[in-house]
Short mmCIF file of C-alpha atoms in Angstrom, two decimals:
data_model
loop_
_atom_site.label_atom_id
_atom_site.label_comp_id
_atom_site.label_asym_id
_atom_site.label_seq_id
_atom_site.Cartn_x
_atom_site.Cartn_y
_atom_site.Cartn_z
CA UNK V 22 42.96 -21.71 42.32
CA UNK V 23 39.47 -22.45 41.08
CA UNK V 24 36.63 -23.88 43.07
CA UNK V 25 36.80 -27.49 44.13
CA UNK V 26 34.73 -29.69 41.83
CA UNK V 27 31.58 -31.29 43.17
CA UNK V 28 31.54 -35.02 43.74
CA UNK V 29 29.27 -35.65 40.72
CA UNK V 30 31.73 -33.85 38.42
CA UNK V 31 34.94 -35.12 40.02
CA UNK V 32 35.38 -37.97 37.52
CA UNK V 33 34.79 -35.84 34.41
CA UNK V 34 37.50 -34.25 32.22
CA UNK V 35 38.73 -30.74 33.04
CA UNK V 36 36.18 -28.10 31.98
CA UNK V 37 33.49 -30.77 31.37
CA UNK V 38 30.40 -30.54 33.61
CA UNK V 39 27.11 -32.25 34.34
CA UNK V 40 24.13 -30.03 35.20
CA UNK V 41 20.48 -30.62 36.04
CA UNK V 42 18.04 -30.21 33.15
CA UNK V 43 14.26 -30.60 33.48
CA UNK V 44 13.79 -30.93 29.70
CA UNK V 45 16.09 -33.97 29.50
CA UNK V 46 14.66 -37.47 29.97
CA UNK V 47 17.59 -38.34 32.27
CA UNK V 48 17.19 -35.14 34.28
CA UNK V 49 20.62 -33.75 33.44
CA UNK V 50 22.75 -32.51 30.52
CA UNK V 51 26.43 -31.80 29.82
CA UNK V 52 28.35 -28.62 29.07
CA UNK V 53 31.93 -27.43 28.89
CA UNK V 54 33.85 -24.22 29.50
CA UNK V 55 34.50 -22.65 26.08
CA UNK V 56 38.29 -22.39 25.56
CA UNK V 57 37.67 -19.99 22.65
CA UNK V 58 35.65 -17.50 24.69
CA UNK V 59 36.58 -13.91 23.70
CA UNK V 60 39.07 -15.18 21.08
CA UNK V 61 38.03 -13.41 17.88
CA UNK V 62 37.15 -15.94 15.21
CA UNK V 63 37.12 -18.86 17.64
CA UNK V 64 34.37 -21.45 17.99
CA UNK V 65 31.31 -19.77 19.55
CA UNK V 66 33.63 -17.11 20.96
CA UNK V 67 30.67 -15.11 22.31
CA UNK V 68 29.61 -17.92 24.67
CA UNK V 69 31.32 -18.75 27.97
CA UNK V 70 29.79 -22.23 28.01
CA UNK V 71 29.12 -24.71 25.18
CA UNK V 72 26.11 -27.04 25.53
CA UNK V 73 26.94 -30.66 24.67
CA UNK V 74 23.57 -32.41 25.00
CA UNK V 75 22.24 -35.03 27.39
CA UNK V 76 23.94 -38.13 25.92
CA UNK V 77 27.24 -38.69 27.74
CA UNK V 78 29.06 -40.49 24.89
CA UNK V 79 28.11 -37.87 22.28
CA UNK V 80 28.93 -35.05 24.70
CA UNK V 81 32.36 -36.52 25.31
CA UNK V 82 32.98 -36.83 21.56
CA UNK V 83 32.09 -33.14 21.08
CA UNK V 84 34.35 -32.22 24.00
CA UNK V 85 37.28 -34.13 22.47
CA UNK V 86 36.75 -32.45 19.09
CA UNK V 87 36.91 -29.03 20.69
CA UNK V 88 40.12 -30.02 22.49
CA UNK V 89 41.59 -31.11 19.14
CA UNK V 90 40.67 -27.67 17.86
CA UNK V 91 42.54 -26.09 20.78
CA UNK V 92 45.71 -28.03 19.94
CA UNK V 93 45.37 -27.10 16.26
CA UNK V 94 44.84 -23.46 17.20
CA UNK V 95 48.04 -23.41 19.27
CA UNK V 96 50.07 -24.71 16.32
CA UNK V 97 48.34 -22.59 13.71
CA UNK V 98 50.18 -20.19 11.43
CA UNK V 99 47.57 -17.82 9.98
CA UNK V 100 49.64 -17.04 6.85
CA UNK V 101 47.95 -15.51 3.83
CA UNK V 102 44.98 -16.51 1.74
CA UNK V 103 45.89 -17.63 -1.80
CA UNK V 104 43.21 -17.50 -4.50
CA UNK V 105 43.10 -19.45 -7.75
CA UNK V 106 44.60 -16.48 -9.60
CA UNK V 107 47.72 -16.66 -7.47
CA UNK V 108 47.10 -13.33 -5.74
CA UNK V 109 47.90 -13.07 -2.06
CA UNK V 110 45.01 -11.54 -0.12
CA UNK V 111 45.54 -10.35 3.46
CA UNK V 112 43.92 -12.85 5.82
CA UNK V 113 40.82 -11.89 7.81
CA UNK V 114 41.29 -9.95 11.04
CA UNK V 115 40.67 -13.16 12.99
CA UNK V 116 42.34 -16.57 12.96
CA UNK V 117 40.27 -19.55 11.89
CA UNK V 118 40.62 -23.01 13.39
CA UNK V 119 42.71 -25.03 10.85
CA UNK V 120 40.69 -28.07 11.91
CA UNK V 121 37.89 -26.74 9.72
CA UNK V 122 39.94 -27.19 6.53
CA UNK V 123 38.28 -29.59 4.10
CA UNK V 124 40.03 -32.91 3.59
CA UNK V 125 39.07 -34.41 0.25
CA UNK V 126 38.79 -38.10 -0.51
CA UNK V 127 40.65 -37.64 -3.80
CA UNK V 128 43.67 -35.37 -4.12
CA UNK V 129 42.67 -34.58 -7.73
CA UNK V 130 39.23 -33.29 -6.73
CA UNK V 131 38.66 -29.63 -7.54
CA UNK V 132 36.18 -27.10 -6.22
CA UNK V 133 34.40 -27.03 -9.57
CA UNK V 134 33.81 -30.79 -9.19
CA UNK V 135 31.96 -30.12 -5.93
CA UNK V 136 29.97 -27.37 -7.64
CA UNK V 137 29.04 -29.67 -10.54
CA UNK V 138 27.92 -32.39 -8.12
CA UNK V 139 25.76 -29.90 -6.18
CA UNK V 140 24.18 -28.55 -9.36
CA UNK V 141 23.17 -32.06 -10.33
CA UNK V 142 21.67 -32.65 -6.87
CA UNK V 143 19.60 -29.46 -7.23
CA UNK V 144 18.27 -30.63 -10.61
CA UNK V 145 17.18 -33.89 -8.98
CA UNK V 146 15.48 -32.00 -6.13
CA UNK V 147 13.68 -29.82 -8.68
CA UNK V 148 12.46 -32.84 -10.65
CA UNK V 149 11.09 -34.34 -7.42
CA UNK V 150 9.37 -31.09 -6.51
CA UNK V 151 11.53 -30.59 -3.39
CA UNK V 152 12.52 -27.10 -4.51
CA UNK V 153 10.81 -24.63 -6.80
CA UNK V 154 12.25 -23.50 -10.17
CA UNK V 155 12.90 -20.06 -8.66
CA UNK V 156 14.84 -21.57 -5.76
CA UNK V 157 16.89 -23.70 -8.15
CA UNK V 158 17.67 -20.61 -10.23
CA UNK V 159 18.87 -18.73 -7.13
CA UNK V 160 21.01 -21.70 -6.11
CA UNK V 161 22.63 -21.87 -9.54
CA UNK V 162 23.53 -18.17 -9.39
CA UNK V 163 25.41 -18.68 -6.13
CA UNK V 164 27.07 -21.90 -7.31
CA UNK V 165 28.32 -20.09 -10.41
CA UNK V 166 29.83 -17.42 -8.14
CA UNK V 167 31.65 -20.12 -6.17
CA UNK V 168 32.94 -21.76 -9.34
CA UNK V 169 34.21 -18.44 -10.75
CA UNK V 170 35.95 -17.51 -7.48
CA UNK V 171 37.88 -20.77 -7.11
CA UNK V 172 38.58 -21.55 -10.76
CA UNK V 173 40.84 -24.64 -10.99
CA UNK V 174 41.75 -24.66 -7.29
CA UNK V 175 41.84 -28.05 -5.55
CA UNK V 176 39.04 -28.73 -3.08
CA UNK V 177 41.43 -29.19 -0.15
CA UNK V 178 42.07 -25.43 -0.18
CA UNK V 179 38.52 -24.78 1.00
CA UNK V 180 38.74 -23.39 4.52
CA UNK V 181 36.88 -20.97 6.75
CA UNK V 182 39.40 -18.21 5.98
CA UNK V 183 39.09 -18.64 2.20
CA UNK V 184 35.28 -18.76 2.35
CA UNK V 185 35.31 -15.64 4.54
CA UNK V 186 37.55 -13.86 2.00
CA UNK V 187 34.98 -14.59 -0.72
CA UNK V 188 32.12 -13.33 1.47
CA UNK V 189 34.11 -10.21 2.42
CA UNK V 190 34.42 -9.34 -1.26
CA UNK V 191 30.63 -8.94 -1.41
CA UNK V 192 30.40 -7.19 1.95
CA UNK V 193 32.83 -4.53 0.73
CA UNK V 194 30.31 -3.77 -2.04
CA UNK V 195 27.51 -3.69 0.58
CA UNK V 196 25.85 -6.65 -1.15
CA UNK V 197 24.65 -8.01 2.18
CA UNK V 198 21.80 -10.21 1.00
CA UNK V 199 23.93 -11.75 -1.76
CA UNK V 200 26.71 -12.40 0.77
CA UNK V 201 24.21 -14.11 3.09
CA UNK V 202 22.91 -16.31 0.24
CA UNK V 203 26.49 -17.16 -0.81
CA UNK V 204 27.41 -18.24 2.73
CA UNK V 205 24.29 -20.41 2.87
CA UNK V 206 25.17 -21.96 -0.51
CA UNK V 207 28.68 -22.86 0.67
CA UNK V 208 27.12 -24.67 3.62
CA UNK V 209 24.60 -26.54 1.42
CA UNK V 210 27.31 -27.54 -1.07
CA UNK V 211 29.70 -28.89 1.58
CA UNK V 212 26.92 -30.75 3.40
CA UNK V 213 25.78 -32.41 0.15
CA UNK V 214 29.34 -33.43 -0.76
CA UNK V 215 30.03 -34.64 2.76
CA UNK V 216 26.93 -36.86 2.68
CA UNK V 217 28.14 -38.49 -0.55
CA UNK V 218 31.66 -38.98 0.83
CA UNK V 219 33.35 -36.56 -1.57
CA UNK V 220 34.81 -34.51 1.27
CA UNK V 221 35.48 -35.05 4.94
CA UNK V 222 35.80 -32.54 7.78
CA UNK V 223 35.33 -32.52 11.57
CA UNK V 224 33.43 -29.20 11.39
CA UNK V 225 31.77 -27.57 8.41
CA UNK V 226 34.11 -24.64 7.58
CA UNK V 227 31.12 -22.33 7.11
CA UNK V 228 30.32 -22.66 10.82
CA UNK V 229 33.50 -20.71 11.60
CA UNK V 230 32.72 -17.79 9.30
CA UNK V 231 30.98 -14.63 10.48
CA UNK V 232 27.16 -14.70 10.03
CA UNK V 233 25.97 -12.01 7.62
CA UNK V 234 23.41 -9.54 8.92
CA UNK V 235 21.24 -7.87 6.29
CA UNK V 236 20.35 -4.31 7.29
CA UNK V 237 16.69 -3.29 7.10
CA UNK V 238 16.08 -1.23 3.97
CA UNK V 239 12.32 -0.99 3.68
CA UNK V 240 9.59 0.63 5.68
CA UNK V 241 6.72 -1.13 7.36
CA UNK V 242 3.14 -0.03 6.82
CA UNK V 243 1.79 1.59 9.95
CA UNK V 244 -1.95 1.90 10.54
CA UNK V 245 -1.73 5.60 9.74
CA UNK V 246 -0.03 4.97 6.38
CA UNK V 247 -2.61 2.27 5.64
CA UNK V 248 -5.41 4.79 6.13
CA UNK V 249 -3.59 7.26 3.87
CA UNK V 250 -3.38 4.60 1.15
CA UNK V 251 -7.10 3.85 1.38
CA UNK V 252 -8.00 7.55 1.29
CA UNK V 253 -6.11 7.98 -2.01
CA UNK V 254 -8.08 5.11 -3.55
CA UNK V 255 -11.60 6.52 -3.25
CA UNK V 256 -11.67 6.90 -7.05
CA UNK V 257 -10.11 3.45 -7.58
CA UNK V 258 -12.61 1.10 -5.90
CA UNK V 259 -11.15 -2.11 -7.34
CA UNK V 260 -7.63 -1.51 -6.00
CA UNK V 261 -9.05 -0.30 -2.69
CA UNK V 262 -11.08 -3.50 -2.27
CA UNK V 263 -8.06 -5.63 -3.21
CA UNK V 264 -5.91 -3.95 -0.55
CA UNK V 265 -8.67 -4.39 2.03
CA UNK V 266 -8.94 -8.07 1.04
CA UNK V 267 -5.16 -8.57 1.32
CA UNK V 268 -5.11 -7.00 4.79
CA UNK V 269 -8.20 -8.84 6.05
CA UNK V 270 -7.06 -12.30 4.87
CA UNK V 271 -3.27 -11.79 5.37
CA UNK V 272 -2.72 -14.03 2.35
CA UNK V 273 0.47 -14.21 0.32
CA UNK V 274 0.03 -12.24 -2.87
CA UNK V 275 0.00 -15.31 -5.18
CA UNK V 276 -2.67 -17.06 -3.09
CA UNK V 277 -4.65 -13.82 -3.07
CA UNK V 278 -4.65 -13.46 -6.87
CA UNK V 279 -5.79 -17.07 -7.35
CA UNK V 280 -8.99 -16.81 -5.25
CA UNK V 281 -12.01 -18.06 -7.18
CA UNK V 282 -15.66 -17.11 -6.80
CA UNK V 283 -16.67 -20.74 -6.24
CA UNK V 284 -15.18 -24.21 -5.97
CA UNK V 285 -14.51 -25.72 -9.38
CA UNK V 286 -15.05 -29.33 -10.38
CA UNK V 287 -11.29 -29.78 -10.74
CA UNK V 288 -10.39 -28.62 -7.19
CA UNK V 289 -10.21 -32.07 -5.58
CA UNK V 290 -8.12 -33.43 -8.45
CA UNK V 291 -5.72 -30.47 -8.31
CA UNK V 292 -5.19 -30.85 -4.57
CA UNK V 293 -4.62 -34.58 -4.91
CA UNK V 294 -1.94 -34.20 -7.60
CA UNK V 295 -0.31 -31.18 -5.93
CA UNK V 296 -0.01 -32.99 -2.60
CA UNK V 297 0.98 -36.44 -3.78
CA UNK V 298 2.90 -35.90 -7.02
CA UNK V 299 6.18 -33.98 -6.68
CA UNK V 300 6.65 -33.69 -10.45
CA UNK V 301 3.16 -32.21 -10.82
CA UNK V 302 3.88 -29.77 -7.99
CA UNK V 303 7.11 -28.65 -9.67
CA UNK V 304 5.31 -28.17 -12.99
CA UNK V 305 2.48 -26.23 -11.35
CA UNK V 306 4.96 -23.90 -9.62
CA UNK V 307 6.95 -22.87 -12.68
CA UNK V 308 5.09 -19.61 -13.30
CA UNK V 309 1.98 -17.75 -12.28
CA UNK V 310 0.15 -18.97 -15.39
CA UNK V 311 1.03 -22.58 -14.55
CA UNK V 312 -0.39 -22.02 -11.07
CA UNK V 313 -3.59 -20.69 -12.64
CA UNK V 314 -3.83 -23.77 -14.88
CA UNK V 315 -2.72 -26.53 -12.49
CA UNK V 316 -2.34 -25.54 -8.83
CA UNK V 317 -4.99 -25.68 -6.08
CA UNK V 318 -6.66 -22.39 -5.21
CA UNK V 319 -8.74 -20.69 -2.54
CA UNK V 320 -12.46 -20.25 -3.15
CA UNK V 321 -15.58 -18.66 -1.68
CA UNK V 322 -18.13 -21.06 -0.20
CA UNK V 323 -21.30 -18.94 -0.20
CA UNK V 324 -23.49 -21.72 1.25
CA UNK V 325 -21.37 -22.05 4.41
CA UNK V 326 -20.37 -18.39 4.54
CA UNK V 327 -16.66 -19.14 4.40
CA UNK V 328 -13.52 -18.48 2.37
CA UNK V 329 -11.69 -21.80 1.99
CA UNK V 330 -7.96 -21.01 1.75
CA UNK V 331 -5.36 -23.28 0.19
CA UNK V 332 -1.89 -21.92 1.04
CA UNK V 333 0.38 -23.12 -1.74
CA UNK V 334 3.68 -22.44 0.04
CA UNK V 335 2.86 -24.46 3.18
CA UNK V 336 0.12 -26.64 1.62
CA UNK V 337 -2.19 -25.87 4.55
CA UNK V 338 -5.98 -25.63 4.26
CA UNK V 339 -7.82 -23.21 6.54
CA UNK V 340 -11.10 -21.25 6.49
CA UNK V 341 -12.12 -17.67 7.20
CA UNK V 342 -15.71 -16.80 8.06
CA UNK V 343 -17.20 -14.14 5.79
CA UNK V 344 -18.03 -12.23 8.98
CA UNK V 345 -14.29 -12.03 9.78
CA UNK V 346 -12.80 -8.56 10.20
CA UNK V 347 -9.46 -7.25 11.50
CA UNK V 348 -10.54 -3.74 12.46
CA UNK V 349 -13.78 -2.01 13.36
CA UNK V 350 -13.12 0.63 10.69
CA UNK V 351 -12.67 -1.93 7.89
CA UNK V 352 -15.50 -3.86 6.21
CA UNK V 353 -15.94 -7.55 6.90
CA UNK V 354 -14.52 -10.17 4.54
CA UNK V 355 -17.98 -10.84 3.10
CA UNK V 356 -18.58 -7.14 2.42
CA UNK V 357 -15.23 -6.82 0.65
CA UNK V 358 -16.00 -9.83 -1.55
CA UNK V 359 -19.42 -8.40 -2.47
CA UNK V 360 -17.79 -5.09 -3.45
CA UNK V 361 -15.37 -6.96 -5.72
CA UNK V 362 -18.15 -9.01 -7.32
CA UNK V 363 -20.11 -5.84 -8.15
CA UNK V 364 -17.12 -4.52 -10.11
CA UNK V 365 -16.78 -7.60 -12.35
CA UNK V 366 -18.61 -6.71 -15.59
CA UNK V 367 -18.39 -10.14 -17.28
CA UNK V 368 -18.68 -13.71 -16.08
CA UNK V 369 -15.45 -14.71 -14.34
CA UNK V 370 -14.28 -17.57 -12.20
CA UNK V 371 -11.69 -15.37 -10.48
CA UNK V 372 -12.43 -12.90 -7.71
CA UNK V 373 -9.54 -10.57 -8.59
CA UNK V 374 -10.18 -10.03 -12.27
CA UNK V 375 -9.47 -6.56 -13.55
CA UNK V 376 -12.82 -4.85 -14.23
CA UNK V 377 -11.64 -3.43 -17.58
CA UNK V 378 -10.34 -6.77 -18.87
CA UNK V 379 -12.52 -8.91 -21.14
CA UNK V 380 -10.51 -12.06 -20.49
CA UNK V 381 -11.33 -14.58 -17.79
CA UNK V 382 -7.99 -14.46 -15.99
CA UNK V 383 -6.83 -13.01 -12.65
CA UNK V 384 -4.59 -10.02 -12.15
CA UNK V 385 -0.95 -11.10 -11.81
CA UNK V 386 0.95 -10.68 -8.50
CA UNK V 387 3.67 -8.73 -10.30
CA UNK V 388 1.22 -6.20 -11.73
CA UNK V 389 -0.64 -5.87 -8.44
CA UNK V 390 2.57 -5.27 -6.50
CA UNK V 391 3.90 -2.70 -8.99
CA UNK V 392 0.56 -0.87 -9.00
CA UNK V 393 0.58 -0.42 -5.22
CA UNK V 394 4.27 0.60 -5.11
CA UNK V 395 3.75 3.20 -7.84
CA UNK V 396 0.69 4.55 -6.04
CA UNK V 397 2.53 4.92 -2.72
CA UNK V 398 5.49 6.65 -4.36
CA UNK V 399 3.24 9.07 -6.24
CA UNK V 400 0.51 9.88 -3.73
CA UNK V 401 2.15 9.58 -0.29
CA UNK V 402 5.10 11.92 0.17
CA UNK V 403 6.96 10.69 3.23
CA UNK V 404 10.62 10.33 4.12
CA UNK V 405 10.63 6.54 3.90
CA UNK V 406 13.26 4.49 5.69
CA UNK V 407 16.32 4.36 3.40
CA UNK V 408 14.07 5.90 0.71
CA UNK V 409 12.34 2.52 0.32
CA UNK V 410 8.55 2.68 0.41
CA UNK V 411 6.54 -0.30 1.75
CA UNK V 412 5.69 -3.12 -0.66
CA UNK V 413 2.49 -5.12 -1.11
CA UNK V 414 3.96 -7.87 1.10
CA UNK V 415 3.77 -5.53 4.09
CA UNK V 416 -0.04 -5.80 4.07
CA UNK V 417 0.27 -9.38 5.32
CA UNK V 418 1.91 -8.64 8.71
CA UNK V 419 -0.21 -5.48 8.99
CA UNK V 420 -3.42 -7.53 8.80
CA UNK V 421 -2.26 -9.87 11.52
CA UNK V 422 -1.14 -7.01 13.77
CA UNK V 423 -4.43 -5.15 13.26
CA UNK V 424 -6.35 -8.27 14.28
CA UNK V 425 -4.20 -8.69 17.38
CA UNK V 426 -4.92 -5.08 18.42
CA UNK V 427 -8.63 -5.62 17.65
CA UNK V 428 -8.67 -8.68 19.94
CA UNK V 429 -7.09 -6.60 22.71
CA UNK V 430 -9.64 -3.84 22.19
CA UNK V 431 -12.52 -6.31 22.43
CA UNK V 432 -11.01 -7.74 25.59
CA UNK V 433 -11.32 -11.34 24.40
CA UNK V 434 -9.80 -13.63 21.84
CA UNK V 435 -11.65 -16.36 19.91
CA UNK V 436 -10.69 -19.96 20.54
CA UNK V 437 -7.38 -20.97 19.03
CA UNK V 438 -7.17 -23.63 16.37
CA UNK V 439 -4.54 -25.75 14.71
CA UNK V 440 -3.84 -24.11 11.35
CA UNK V 441 -1.17 -26.67 10.47
CA UNK V 442 -3.60 -28.74 8.44
CA UNK V 443 -1.80 -30.83 5.82
CA UNK V 444 -2.94 -33.72 3.66
CA UNK V 445 -2.10 -37.05 5.33
CA UNK V 446 -2.09 -40.59 3.97
CA UNK V 447 -5.22 -41.43 5.98
CA UNK V 448 -7.18 -38.32 4.97
CA UNK V 449 -9.26 -37.91 1.85
CA UNK V 450 -9.33 -34.63 -0.05
CA UNK V 451 -12.97 -34.12 0.92
CA UNK V 452 -12.15 -34.63 4.62
CA UNK V 453 -9.39 -32.06 4.55
CA UNK V 454 -11.64 -29.45 2.94
CA UNK V 455 -14.55 -30.24 5.25
CA UNK V 456 -12.52 -30.45 8.46
CA UNK V 457 -10.22 -27.51 7.74
CA UNK V 458 -9.97 -25.32 10.86
CA UNK V 459 -11.66 -21.93 10.94
CA UNK V 460 -8.96 -19.31 11.52
CA UNK V 461 -10.14 -16.82 14.08
CA UNK V 462 -7.10 -15.62 16.05
CA UNK V 463 -4.18 -13.43 15.08
CA UNK V 464 -1.70 -16.20 15.97
CA UNK V 465 -3.34 -18.60 13.48
CA UNK V 466 -3.85 -16.08 10.72
CA UNK V 467 -0.59 -16.50 8.81
CA UNK V 468 -0.70 -20.30 8.77
CA UNK V 469 2.92 -20.91 9.80
CA UNK V 470 3.83 -24.39 10.95
CA UNK V 471 5.59 -23.05 14.04
CA UNK V 472 5.75 -19.74 15.85
CA UNK V 473 9.40 -18.80 15.22
CA UNK V 474 9.13 -17.66 11.57
CA UNK V 475 5.87 -15.90 12.34
CA UNK V 476 7.39 -13.75 15.06
CA UNK V 477 10.43 -13.02 12.90
CA UNK V 478 8.13 -11.94 10.09
CA UNK V 479 5.99 -9.74 12.34
CA UNK V 480 8.84 -7.77 13.90
CA UNK V 481 7.88 -4.10 13.77
CA UNK V 482 11.26 -3.21 12.29
CA UNK V 483 11.83 0.53 12.78
CA UNK V 484 8.07 1.06 12.86
CA UNK V 485 8.36 3.01 16.13
CA UNK V 486 10.96 5.26 14.53
CA UNK V 487 8.75 5.75 11.48
CA UNK V 488 5.71 6.70 13.55
CA UNK V 489 7.77 9.10 15.69
CA UNK V 490 8.71 10.90 12.48
CA UNK V 491 5.08 11.34 11.47
CA UNK V 492 4.25 8.21 9.50
#
């Protein structure tokens, strides 16, 4: 027999518990023993206990839904998975909870109807500037895959097992990233259709499919490799200065290419439209040239000795002092900018203009990235992880990590600031530019809204292994 229940839990259903919780306003929260623990394919089968929240009524509803899943599981017949072509595919090696099967509002509704509805929603989001043209294009690719897989199948055949069979088809080809994007698209499609009342389900079927893990296929740039890269660029001063600038500022490559020598008269107007007009933002994000023509940009403020940075992805405004440096062996930001200005032979508004070019336009991110990749492949002969050399994007986490090590070496860290500086209804454009925080610490350098994506981005994936092998 199990332990006798405490008095505070005596009146609760079997397997349903109340526990103390300091984070909850009421001082306690609810949980339940997971009936699917260690059952392959079951709900959160890797967890002994399922958290149900601090609201008793909602916790009880979640508990009852899980119990319904238990009853459905006991009656389940796994059977086979039938595709639109009529072929019988062996079911996955685990049984899915039949409760996760989609129940449609109309028996005549087909999967392609759900796909068509989702495509239309994405077009609306694009027109409002909620998603970029590139994101919409990627969504459409995955939606077309879903439509081709299901054909004329009715929507009520959508289940966790059938979705998993589709994902497994890509996993067998080792298309891990595509499989991850497809799983995400299934979830987005079903959520959108559920919101509009086209389908109904107790649990999103995607929640009961196996998460896709994408194996690491590219190398990080260690400090040693970074020094090797710089040493090969002694006869290419422009590219060397660009790489030093990318590492010192830790900017995304598009923001880096758009840096201007000074603030233009149109800067305030660009920021205003980009922040407040979704259609303008979508138009400005269509291509690199449209960003050059319409989007806000970073610029050098010589009078105040600062680089004012507008991060287009997060729409944050921050500043870097021209005295800023990430390593004692690297020049300061101001010195790097002066080196770049000396190499510009004609009048230009852009800091990263190719010296040989006679046109007043910046180097494109695509060309810059390909130039560095080609250089690394040609000049640095190392046994890269999975034969994939580092890309230009790796300079961004490298710069932040170098600064963190530099802070440790100095034994002190500058005061932290809030780099989440977005335009608000009560702020003028001039106030945002004037009051933008000066980024001085490694934790503020990347400009993420919260810490989680930053730490995920900065993981030194296999870097220890790389360095142990001599690079």
